[in-house]
Amino acid sequence: MKPKDAWLATQGQLELQLNRATYDTWIRDCQFVSFEDGLFTFQVRNAYIKDWLEQRLQRSIRHTLSSIMRQTVEVCFVVGSSAPVWDWGNASLPLLPETETPSYSLTDEPITSSYSPYESHSESYSSPESTWEANLNPSYNFENFVVGPSNQMAHAAAQAVSNDSPYNPLFVYGDVGLGKTHLLHAIGNAATRQGQRVLYITSEEFTNHLVESIRNKQMAEFRDHYRTVDVLLIDDVQFIAGKESTQEEFFHTFNALHDQKKQVVIAADRRPNDISGLEKRLLSRLEWGLLVEIQPPSIETRLAIVRDKAEMQGHYLPTDVARLIAETTTGNVRKLEGALTQVLAYTALMGVSLTLEIAKRVLTEQRGSRQTRRRDKVAEQRQLTAEQVLEEAAKALQLSLKDLTGKRRTQDVADARHVIAYVVREETQASWPEIGRLLGGRNHSTIVYSYNKIAEQVANDPEFQRKMIALRQRIRESAS
């Protein structure tokens, strides 16, 4: 068995086990380096990712690799030569923390890195144009974006924007894994080839950069960094909801760029008016330009994507196998890629030819394991009502039911609603609309956002996870 194939299989399993944000942030770009004397070595972009993997996922990766290799292996991570080294300190997080980067400082000489959207030293803002980092992924372009009825409008709008269109801002929205990020990078790569100054950044990175700039008294450099670009690409803008300082700074950045007739492109998982917690003046700016939606791909589009992805990996995919994967894997493109990875990894690891029967076996086992986990989860849950969970959570969080179901949007109340939406969904079989009605008539997408926000935090922060377990245990005990 080739170690590189074992890592491919491990990535496939982790993609199924982890939520989308966790996998994309920490695992997807982790590069296999070597396997010697039972030790797997992987390269990552910077020391923060290295530390995070060592603290949170190293054990799972080691266990999965050992199972696949049928021997006990060890795992280590090294930082790529182009990445700076960070010291992130020891940050303690409250029960419902604001998303914020812990304090850090550079311990090595500053080196530009294509995936680091900011540096904590002023020189990075005054560096010559040749060292400007747009944070773009060169593999995302218009040529390899598969176009179908579900994304044709978004693709056409993105191409128009990259050719100096009047659509400013362009707001692209849709569920996770449908290609929004791909289009943003494609716009940026096209604009870069035209000699424009481009910057791609997620709203979380924008927030972290703002926090660090305030700490280091570098707000002038911060504003200059974002307001001197020709094209600003902001991804996952829904995560600035409820963050007043971030919204304030983004509002003024948006105005400055718009007044200069510079292009702004924004992506989110829902329409602007469905993002709870946005200030009205910022909401009006986001709705100024063109809003386009990306919907789940049709069967024809999924078939084209499967063939395209297999070809990019150097694999020939029989027509019947490609159609099977496309027909049985609905939803977003990432699920499609995960199913393809599972099938290709199985044939590589087991040394068998890729046939329709093999693909059916792999995909059937994959679906069966997911269904078993869901049944086990439901069987373990206590028969609590959604109303009971709300009442007990309100007591535990020391908030009134009136606050939680009313219109108050203070940070503590907003955070508590996120937590309650998550706990109700986990502890009961209430639907999204039912939870929305329970919390004062909030819409379906708001509740889904709340659940995903807390689920990601539980997955990424052990301390927060422990507090959530304690809260759920307290609710069960109080309601019994």
Short mmCIF file of C-alpha atoms in Angstrom, two decimals:
data_model
loop_
_atom_site.label_atom_id
_atom_site.label_comp_id
_atom_site.label_asym_id
_atom_site.label_seq_id
_atom_site.Cartn_x
_atom_site.Cartn_y
_atom_site.Cartn_z
CA MET A 1 0.00 0.00 0.00
CA LYS A 2 1.32 3.42 -0.95
CA PRO A 3 1.38 5.92 1.94
CA LYS A 4 0.14 8.69 -0.34
CA ASP A 5 -2.92 6.58 -1.19
CA ALA A 6 -3.50 5.97 2.51
CA TRP A 7 -3.54 9.75 3.07
CA LEU A 8 -6.03 10.14 0.20
CA ALA A 9 -8.31 7.60 1.88
CA THR A 10 -7.89 9.32 5.25
CA GLN A 11 -8.88 12.66 3.74
CA GLY A 12 -11.98 10.99 2.29
CA GLN A 13 -13.00 9.62 5.69
CA LEU A 14 -12.32 12.91 7.48
CA GLU A 15 -14.38 14.81 4.91
CA LEU A 16 -17.35 12.63 5.83
CA GLN A 17 -16.76 12.90 9.59
CA LEU A 18 -16.04 16.65 9.92
CA ASN A 19 -18.22 19.61 9.11
CA ARG A 20 -17.46 21.51 5.92
CA ALA A 21 -15.70 24.51 7.49
CA THR A 22 -13.41 22.37 9.64
CA TYR A 23 -12.39 20.09 6.76
CA ASP A 24 -11.77 22.94 4.30
CA THR A 25 -9.83 25.05 6.80
CA TRP A 26 -7.54 22.44 8.32
CA ILE A 27 -7.44 19.25 6.23
CA ARG A 28 -8.02 19.98 2.53
CA ASP A 29 -4.67 21.73 1.90
CA CYS A 30 -2.59 19.48 4.18
CA GLN A 31 0.08 18.02 1.86
CA PHE A 32 1.66 14.57 2.17
CA VAL A 33 5.47 14.86 2.39
CA SER A 34 6.92 11.49 3.38
CA PHE A 35 6.49 8.21 5.26
CA GLU A 36 9.60 6.84 6.94
CA ASP A 37 10.01 4.41 9.86
CA GLY A 38 6.30 4.54 10.69
CA LEU A 39 6.17 8.36 10.69
CA PHE A 40 3.86 10.31 8.34
CA THR A 41 5.00 13.88 7.67
CA PHE A 42 2.61 16.49 6.28
CA GLN A 43 3.21 20.07 5.23
CA VAL A 44 0.84 22.89 6.23
CA ARG A 45 0.76 26.59 5.38
CA ASN A 46 1.61 28.14 8.75
CA ALA A 47 2.34 27.39 12.39
CA TYR A 48 -1.20 28.22 13.53
CA ILE A 49 -2.60 25.40 11.39
CA LYS A 50 0.21 23.13 12.64
CA ASP A 51 -0.64 23.87 16.29
CA TRP A 52 -4.37 23.48 15.70
CA LEU A 53 -3.96 20.10 14.00
CA GLU A 54 -1.61 18.85 16.74
CA GLN A 55 -4.05 19.86 19.48
CA ARG A 56 -7.37 18.95 17.87
CA LEU A 57 -7.09 16.40 15.05
CA GLN A 58 -3.72 14.64 15.29
CA ARG A 59 -5.18 11.77 17.29
CA SER A 60 -8.01 11.17 14.78
CA ILE A 61 -5.64 11.37 11.83
CA ARG A 62 -3.20 8.95 13.47
CA HIS A 63 -5.98 6.49 14.33
CA THR A 64 -7.44 6.56 10.80
CA LEU A 65 -4.04 6.17 9.12
CA SER A 66 -3.10 3.30 11.46
CA SER A 67 -6.34 1.53 10.60
CA ILE A 68 -5.80 1.93 6.87
CA MET A 69 -2.10 1.01 6.97
CA ARG A 70 -2.82 -1.90 9.38
CA GLN A 71 0.08 -0.84 11.57
CA THR A 72 0.66 1.73 14.26
CA VAL A 73 1.88 4.98 12.76
CA GLU A 74 2.83 8.40 14.07
CA VAL A 75 1.99 11.77 12.53
CA CYS A 76 3.86 15.07 12.46
CA PHE A 77 3.28 18.40 10.72
CA VAL A 78 5.83 20.82 9.32
CA VAL A 79 5.35 24.39 8.18
CA GLY A 80 5.97 25.19 4.51
CA SER A 81 9.02 27.31 3.84
CA SER A 82 6.89 30.26 2.70
CA ALA A 83 4.86 30.56 5.91
CA PRO A 84 5.62 32.78 8.94
CA VAL A 85 5.77 31.32 12.43
CA TRP A 86 3.20 32.55 14.94
CA ASP A 87 2.96 32.39 18.72
CA TRP A 88 -0.73 32.25 19.52
CA GLY A 89 -0.49 32.33 23.32
CA ASN A 90 -3.03 30.70 25.63
CA ALA A 91 -6.49 32.19 25.18
CA SER A 92 -9.37 31.35 27.51
CA LEU A 93 -12.82 31.53 25.94
CA PRO A 94 -16.13 32.34 27.68
CA LEU A 95 -19.25 30.23 27.26
CA LEU A 96 -20.45 32.25 24.29
CA PRO A 97 -17.30 33.93 22.90
CA GLU A 98 -17.14 36.44 20.08
CA THR A 99 -15.19 34.91 17.19
CA GLU A 100 -11.78 36.42 17.65
CA THR A 101 -8.18 35.53 16.96
CA PRO A 102 -6.08 35.01 20.12
CA SER A 103 -3.15 37.39 20.51
CA TYR A 104 0.04 36.45 18.70
CA SER A 105 3.35 37.85 17.57
CA LEU A 106 5.83 37.05 14.83
CA THR A 107 8.77 35.00 16.03
CA ASP A 108 10.58 34.85 12.66
CA GLU A 109 11.49 37.43 10.07
CA PRO A 110 8.40 38.46 8.08
CA ILE A 111 7.91 36.39 4.95
CA THR A 112 5.02 36.87 2.55
CA SER A 113 2.64 33.94 2.30
CA SER A 114 -0.05 33.51 -0.32
CA TYR A 115 -2.64 32.33 2.22
CA SER A 116 -1.97 34.83 5.01
CA PRO A 117 -4.33 37.80 4.52
CA TYR A 118 -2.50 39.99 6.98
CA GLU A 119 0.67 40.32 9.01
CA SER A 120 1.04 41.78 12.48
CA HIS A 121 3.79 44.20 11.44
CA SER A 122 3.49 47.53 9.67
CA GLU A 123 6.04 46.71 6.95
CA SER A 124 3.52 44.45 5.23
CA TYR A 125 1.38 47.49 4.34
CA SER A 126 4.19 49.55 2.89
CA SER A 127 5.80 46.80 0.87
CA PRO A 128 6.22 47.30 -2.89
CA GLU A 129 3.48 46.25 -5.31
CA SER A 130 5.43 43.14 -6.33
CA THR A 131 4.96 41.64 -2.84
CA TRP A 132 1.21 42.26 -2.67
CA GLU A 133 -0.66 39.09 -1.79
CA ALA A 134 -4.17 38.70 -3.19
CA ASN A 135 -4.79 35.42 -1.30
CA LEU A 136 -6.13 33.78 -4.44
CA ASN A 137 -6.17 30.10 -5.28
CA PRO A 138 -4.86 29.89 -8.89
CA SER A 139 -6.65 26.57 -9.47
CA TYR A 140 -10.06 28.30 -9.21
CA ASN A 141 -10.84 29.91 -12.56
CA PHE A 142 -13.70 30.29 -15.01
CA GLU A 143 -12.29 27.61 -17.31
CA ASN A 144 -12.72 24.77 -14.78
CA PHE A 145 -16.03 25.97 -13.31
CA VAL A 146 -18.75 23.60 -14.52
CA VAL A 147 -21.74 25.65 -15.69
CA GLY A 148 -25.32 24.37 -15.57
CA PRO A 149 -28.86 25.74 -15.17
CA SER A 150 -28.42 26.05 -11.40
CA ASN A 151 -25.43 28.41 -11.58
CA GLN A 152 -25.56 29.90 -15.09
CA MET A 153 -26.73 33.34 -13.92
CA ALA A 154 -24.09 33.53 -11.18
CA HIS A 155 -21.35 32.45 -13.59
CA ALA A 156 -22.39 35.04 -16.20
CA ALA A 157 -22.53 37.79 -13.58
CA ALA A 158 -19.09 36.84 -12.25
CA GLN A 159 -17.61 36.94 -15.74
CA ALA A 160 -19.22 40.32 -16.37
CA VAL A 161 -17.78 41.70 -13.13
CA SER A 162 -14.30 40.56 -14.11
CA ASN A 163 -14.71 42.62 -17.32
CA ASP A 164 -15.65 45.95 -15.73
CA SER A 165 -19.44 45.54 -15.51
CA PRO A 166 -21.87 47.98 -13.82
CA TYR A 167 -22.84 45.36 -11.19
CA ASN A 168 -21.35 46.79 -8.03
CA PRO A 169 -21.59 45.21 -5.57
CA LEU A 170 -22.18 41.69 -6.83
CA PHE A 171 -23.74 39.55 -4.08
CA VAL A 172 -23.62 35.78 -4.67
CA TYR A 173 -25.57 33.57 -2.29
CA GLY A 174 -26.47 29.92 -1.92
CA ASP A 175 -26.01 26.88 0.30
CA VAL A 176 -22.58 25.56 1.24
CA GLY A 177 -20.48 23.73 -1.33
CA LEU A 178 -22.14 25.06 -4.48
CA GLY A 179 -19.24 27.07 -5.93
CA LYS A 180 -19.47 30.58 -4.44
CA THR A 181 -15.84 30.60 -3.33
CA HIS A 182 -14.73 29.21 -6.70
CA LEU A 183 -16.43 32.13 -8.48
CA LEU A 184 -14.87 34.71 -6.15
CA HIS A 185 -11.39 33.34 -6.82
CA ALA A 186 -12.13 33.13 -10.56
CA ILE A 187 -13.08 36.83 -10.58
CA GLY A 188 -9.92 37.67 -8.65
CA ASN A 189 -7.65 35.65 -10.93
CA ALA A 190 -9.15 37.25 -14.04
CA ALA A 191 -8.78 40.75 -12.56
CA THR A 192 -5.19 40.03 -11.52
CA ARG A 193 -4.29 39.09 -15.10
CA GLN A 194 -5.61 42.50 -16.13
CA GLY A 195 -3.17 44.18 -13.75
CA GLN A 196 -5.70 45.08 -11.06
CA ARG A 197 -4.96 45.04 -7.34
CA VAL A 198 -7.15 42.27 -5.87
CA LEU A 199 -7.77 41.06 -2.33
CA TYR A 200 -9.75 37.96 -1.32
CA ILE A 201 -10.58 37.51 2.35
CA THR A 202 -13.23 35.83 4.47
CA SER A 203 -15.31 37.85 6.90
CA GLU A 204 -13.71 35.95 9.79
CA GLU A 205 -10.23 36.93 8.61
CA PHE A 206 -11.41 40.52 8.18
CA THR A 207 -12.67 40.48 11.79
CA ASN A 208 -9.44 38.96 13.11
CA HIS A 209 -7.36 41.50 11.22
CA LEU A 210 -9.48 44.33 12.64
CA VAL A 211 -9.07 43.03 16.20
CA GLU A 212 -5.30 42.74 15.79
CA SER A 213 -5.02 46.19 14.23
CA ILE A 214 -6.92 47.73 17.13
CA ARG A 215 -4.63 45.97 19.61
CA ASN A 216 -1.48 47.12 17.83
CA LYS A 217 -2.82 50.64 17.12
CA GLN A 218 -2.48 50.06 13.36
CA MET A 219 -5.91 51.17 12.18
CA ALA A 220 -4.48 53.57 9.60
CA GLU A 221 -2.56 50.71 8.00
CA PHE A 222 -5.63 48.46 8.24
CA ARG A 223 -7.82 50.95 6.36
CA ASP A 224 -5.15 51.60 3.77
CA HIS A 225 -4.80 47.85 3.21
CA TYR A 226 -8.46 47.38 2.27
CA ARG A 227 -9.32 50.74 0.70
CA THR A 228 -6.55 50.86 -1.91
CA VAL A 229 -7.60 47.73 -3.84
CA ASP A 230 -9.33 47.62 -7.21
CA VAL A 231 -11.33 44.49 -6.43
CA LEU A 232 -12.34 43.39 -2.92
CA LEU A 233 -13.72 39.85 -2.56
CA ILE A 234 -15.43 39.09 0.77
CA ASP A 235 -16.49 35.50 1.48
CA ASP A 236 -18.96 34.18 4.10
CA VAL A 237 -20.18 37.67 4.99
CA GLN A 238 -22.98 36.17 7.13
CA PHE A 239 -20.44 35.71 9.92
CA ILE A 240 -20.20 39.44 10.61
CA ALA A 241 -23.81 39.39 11.84
CA GLY A 242 -23.95 40.67 15.41
CA LYS A 243 -20.36 42.01 15.31
CA GLU A 244 -20.91 45.76 15.60
CA SER A 245 -17.28 46.88 15.24
CA THR A 246 -16.69 44.65 12.23
CA GLN A 247 -19.87 45.90 10.54
CA GLU A 248 -18.90 49.50 11.24
CA GLU A 249 -15.49 49.09 9.62
CA PHE A 250 -16.81 47.08 6.70
CA PHE A 251 -19.51 49.71 6.10
CA HIS A 252 -16.93 52.48 5.76
CA THR A 253 -14.61 50.28 3.68
CA PHE A 254 -17.50 49.48 1.34
CA ASN A 255 -18.38 53.17 0.98
CA ALA A 256 -14.77 54.17 0.32
CA LEU A 257 -14.37 51.59 -2.44
CA HIS A 258 -17.78 52.27 -3.98
CA ASP A 259 -17.10 56.01 -4.10
CA GLN A 260 -13.85 55.26 -5.97
CA LYS A 261 -15.81 53.02 -8.39
CA LYS A 262 -13.84 50.00 -7.22
CA GLN A 263 -15.47 46.58 -7.46
CA VAL A 264 -16.83 44.74 -4.40
CA VAL A 265 -17.95 41.11 -4.63
CA ILE A 266 -19.60 39.42 -1.66
CA ALA A 267 -20.62 35.82 -0.99
CA ALA A 268 -22.93 34.45 1.70
CA ASP A 269 -25.10 31.43 2.41
CA ARG A 270 -28.35 33.45 2.18
CA ARG A 271 -29.81 36.70 0.89
CA PRO A 272 -28.81 39.88 2.77
CA ASN A 273 -32.29 40.42 4.25
CA ASP A 274 -32.23 36.85 5.64
CA ILE A 275 -29.05 37.49 7.63
CA SER A 276 -30.20 38.27 11.15
CA GLY A 277 -28.09 40.80 13.04
CA LEU A 278 -27.03 43.05 10.13
CA GLU A 279 -27.31 46.80 10.62
CA LYS A 280 -29.90 48.41 8.33
CA ARG A 281 -27.42 50.76 6.68
CA LEU A 282 -25.08 47.89 5.83
CA LEU A 283 -27.99 45.78 4.63
CA SER A 284 -28.98 48.54 2.24
CA ARG A 285 -25.44 48.65 0.81
CA LEU A 286 -25.37 44.90 0.23
CA GLU A 287 -28.63 45.16 -1.72
CA TRP A 288 -27.45 48.06 -3.89
CA GLY A 289 -26.11 45.95 -6.73
CA LEU A 290 -26.91 42.60 -8.31
CA LEU A 291 -28.02 39.63 -6.21
CA VAL A 292 -27.61 36.20 -7.81
CA GLU A 293 -28.33 32.78 -6.34
CA ILE A 294 -26.51 29.49 -6.87
CA GLN A 295 -28.79 26.48 -6.50
CA PRO A 296 -27.94 22.78 -6.09
CA PRO A 297 -26.70 21.29 -9.37
CA SER A 298 -28.95 19.28 -11.67
CA ILE A 299 -28.16 15.66 -12.53
CA GLU A 300 -26.50 16.75 -15.79
CA THR A 301 -24.32 19.29 -14.00
CA ARG A 302 -23.38 16.77 -11.31
CA LEU A 303 -22.38 14.28 -13.99
CA ALA A 304 -20.17 16.88 -15.67
CA ILE A 305 -18.58 17.79 -12.33
CA VAL A 306 -17.79 14.17 -11.46
CA ARG A 307 -16.12 13.58 -14.81
CA ASP A 308 -14.23 16.86 -14.58
CA LYS A 309 -12.93 16.17 -11.05
CA ALA A 310 -11.86 12.62 -11.94
CA GLU A 311 -10.03 13.86 -15.02
CA MET A 312 -8.23 16.53 -12.98
CA GLN A 313 -6.95 13.76 -10.67
CA GLY A 314 -5.76 11.71 -13.64
CA HIS A 315 -8.43 8.99 -13.38
CA TYR A 316 -10.60 7.49 -16.10
CA LEU A 317 -14.17 7.18 -14.87
CA PRO A 318 -16.46 4.71 -16.67
CA THR A 319 -19.73 6.28 -17.80
CA ASP A 320 -21.92 4.02 -15.65
CA VAL A 321 -19.83 4.75 -12.54
CA ALA A 322 -19.93 8.50 -13.16
CA ARG A 323 -23.70 8.41 -13.57
CA LEU A 324 -24.13 6.31 -10.40
CA ILE A 325 -22.17 8.85 -8.31
CA ALA A 326 -24.06 11.76 -9.85
CA GLU A 327 -27.49 10.16 -9.33
CA THR A 328 -26.96 8.96 -5.76
CA THR A 329 -25.15 12.04 -4.41
CA THR A 330 -27.44 15.05 -4.36
CA GLY A 331 -26.96 18.37 -2.64
CA ASN A 332 -23.69 20.26 -2.82
CA VAL A 333 -20.54 19.77 -4.86
CA ARG A 334 -18.42 18.87 -1.83
CA LYS A 335 -20.57 15.80 -1.14
CA LEU A 336 -20.08 14.86 -4.76
CA GLU A 337 -16.31 15.23 -4.44
CA GLY A 338 -16.38 13.21 -1.21
CA ALA A 339 -18.25 10.33 -2.87
CA LEU A 340 -15.81 10.37 -5.79
CA THR A 341 -12.85 10.37 -3.37
CA GLN A 342 -14.29 7.39 -1.49
CA VAL A 343 -14.69 5.36 -4.67
CA LEU A 344 -11.26 6.22 -6.08
CA ALA A 345 -9.54 5.64 -2.73
CA TYR A 346 -11.15 2.23 -2.33
CA THR A 347 -9.98 1.01 -5.72
CA ALA A 348 -6.46 2.39 -5.15
CA LEU A 349 -6.09 0.89 -1.67
CA MET A 350 -7.66 -2.48 -2.47
CA GLY A 351 -5.91 -2.82 -5.83
CA VAL A 352 -9.12 -3.52 -7.76
CA SER A 353 -10.51 -2.20 -11.02
CA LEU A 354 -13.16 0.50 -10.89
CA THR A 355 -16.43 -1.13 -11.87
CA LEU A 356 -20.09 -0.32 -11.34
CA GLU A 357 -20.41 -3.11 -8.75
CA ILE A 358 -17.44 -1.78 -6.74
CA ALA A 359 -18.82 1.77 -6.81
CA LYS A 360 -22.26 0.57 -5.67
CA ARG A 361 -20.70 -1.32 -2.75
CA VAL A 362 -18.65 1.68 -1.59
CA LEU A 363 -21.51 4.17 -1.83
CA THR A 364 -24.00 1.79 -0.18
CA GLU A 365 -21.66 1.23 2.78
CA GLN A 366 -21.10 4.97 3.04
CA ARG A 367 -24.83 5.75 3.17
CA GLY A 368 -25.46 2.88 5.58
CA SER A 369 -22.90 4.14 8.11
CA ARG A 370 -24.42 7.64 8.04
CA GLN A 371 -27.94 6.29 8.56
CA THR A 372 -26.78 4.10 11.44
CA ARG A 373 -25.17 7.08 13.15
CA ARG A 374 -28.38 9.12 12.76
CA ARG A 375 -30.54 6.28 14.18
CA ASP A 376 -28.18 5.84 17.15
CA LYS A 377 -28.25 9.55 17.82
CA VAL A 378 -32.06 9.70 17.86
CA ALA A 379 -32.29 6.59 20.05
CA GLU A 380 -29.99 8.11 22.65
CA GLN A 381 -31.89 11.38 22.90
CA ARG A 382 -34.18 11.99 25.85
CA GLN A 383 -37.84 12.62 25.10
CA LEU A 384 -37.68 16.33 25.88
CA THR A 385 -40.01 18.86 24.30
CA ALA A 386 -38.67 21.95 22.61
CA GLU A 387 -40.52 24.11 25.16
CA GLN A 388 -38.81 22.29 28.05
CA VAL A 389 -35.40 22.84 26.54
CA LEU A 390 -36.13 26.55 26.03
CA GLU A 391 -37.30 27.02 29.61
CA GLU A 392 -34.39 25.15 31.18
CA ALA A 393 -31.81 26.80 28.92
CA ALA A 394 -33.20 30.23 29.80
CA LYS A 395 -32.71 29.44 33.49
CA ALA A 396 -29.19 28.12 32.93
CA LEU A 397 -28.19 31.17 30.87
CA GLN A 398 -29.95 33.52 33.30
CA LEU A 399 -32.15 35.15 30.68
CA SER A 400 -35.90 35.62 30.54
CA LEU A 401 -38.15 33.92 28.00
CA LYS A 402 -39.33 37.38 26.96
CA ASP A 403 -35.77 38.36 26.03
CA LEU A 404 -35.13 35.16 24.11
CA THR A 405 -38.35 35.24 22.11
CA GLY A 406 -38.51 39.01 21.67
CA LYS A 407 -36.69 41.48 19.44
CA ARG A 408 -33.68 42.25 21.64
CA ARG A 409 -30.41 41.85 19.71
CA THR A 410 -27.79 42.48 22.37
CA GLN A 411 -24.78 40.18 22.10
CA ASP A 412 -25.67 38.04 25.13
CA VAL A 413 -29.24 37.46 23.91
CA ALA A 414 -28.14 36.77 20.32
CA ASP A 415 -25.53 34.26 21.50
CA ALA A 416 -28.07 32.58 23.78
CA ARG A 417 -30.49 32.15 20.87
CA HIS A 418 -27.74 30.47 18.85
CA VAL A 419 -27.08 28.05 21.71
CA ILE A 420 -30.76 27.29 22.29
CA ALA A 421 -31.37 26.62 18.60
CA TYR A 422 -28.49 24.14 18.67
CA VAL A 423 -29.56 22.43 21.90
CA VAL A 424 -33.22 22.12 20.87
CA ARG A 425 -32.19 20.56 17.57
CA GLU A 426 -29.81 18.12 19.31
CA GLU A 427 -32.10 17.19 22.22
CA THR A 428 -35.45 16.98 20.41
CA GLN A 429 -36.80 16.10 16.99
CA ALA A 430 -38.13 19.61 16.38
CA SER A 431 -37.91 20.86 12.80
CA TRP A 432 -36.20 24.12 11.78
CA PRO A 433 -39.53 25.98 11.41
CA GLU A 434 -40.69 24.68 14.80
CA ILE A 435 -37.54 25.99 16.47
CA GLY A 436 -37.99 29.31 14.66
CA ARG A 437 -41.53 29.66 16.01
CA LEU A 438 -40.31 28.71 19.48
CA LEU A 439 -37.78 31.56 19.42
CA GLY A 440 -40.27 34.26 18.51
CA GLY A 441 -41.05 33.56 14.87
CA ARG A 442 -37.54 33.57 13.42
CA ASN A 443 -37.17 32.22 9.92
CA HIS A 444 -35.80 28.85 8.83
CA SER A 445 -32.46 30.16 7.52
CA THR A 446 -31.74 32.06 10.73
CA ILE A 447 -32.18 28.89 12.81
CA VAL A 448 -29.99 26.86 10.44
CA TYR A 449 -27.29 29.54 10.71
CA SER A 450 -27.50 29.49 14.52
CA TYR A 451 -27.21 25.71 14.64
CA ASN A 452 -24.23 25.64 12.25
CA LYS A 453 -22.46 28.42 14.14
CA ILE A 454 -22.59 26.53 17.45
CA ALA A 455 -21.90 23.14 15.84
CA GLU A 456 -18.70 24.49 14.30
CA GLN A 457 -17.62 26.03 17.59
CA VAL A 458 -18.28 22.75 19.42
CA ALA A 459 -16.20 20.91 16.82
CA ASN A 460 -13.27 23.35 16.98
CA ASP A 461 -13.07 24.38 20.64
CA PRO A 462 -12.73 21.64 23.31
CA GLU A 463 -13.40 24.06 26.17
CA PHE A 464 -16.59 25.32 24.58
CA GLN A 465 -17.54 21.73 23.82
CA ARG A 466 -17.22 20.82 27.51
CA LYS A 467 -19.42 23.75 28.51
CA MET A 468 -22.06 22.77 25.99
CA ILE A 469 -22.06 19.17 27.28
CA ALA A 470 -22.49 20.50 30.81
CA LEU A 471 -25.34 22.77 29.72
CA ARG A 472 -27.17 19.94 27.95
CA GLN A 473 -26.70 17.65 30.96
CA ARG A 474 -28.11 20.35 33.25
CA ILE A 475 -31.14 20.79 30.98
CA ARG A 476 -31.82 17.02 30.95
CA GLU A 477 -31.53 16.78 34.74
CA SER A 478 -33.70 19.84 35.39
CA ALA A 479 -36.42 18.68 33.01
CA SER A 480 -36.56 15.12 34.35
#
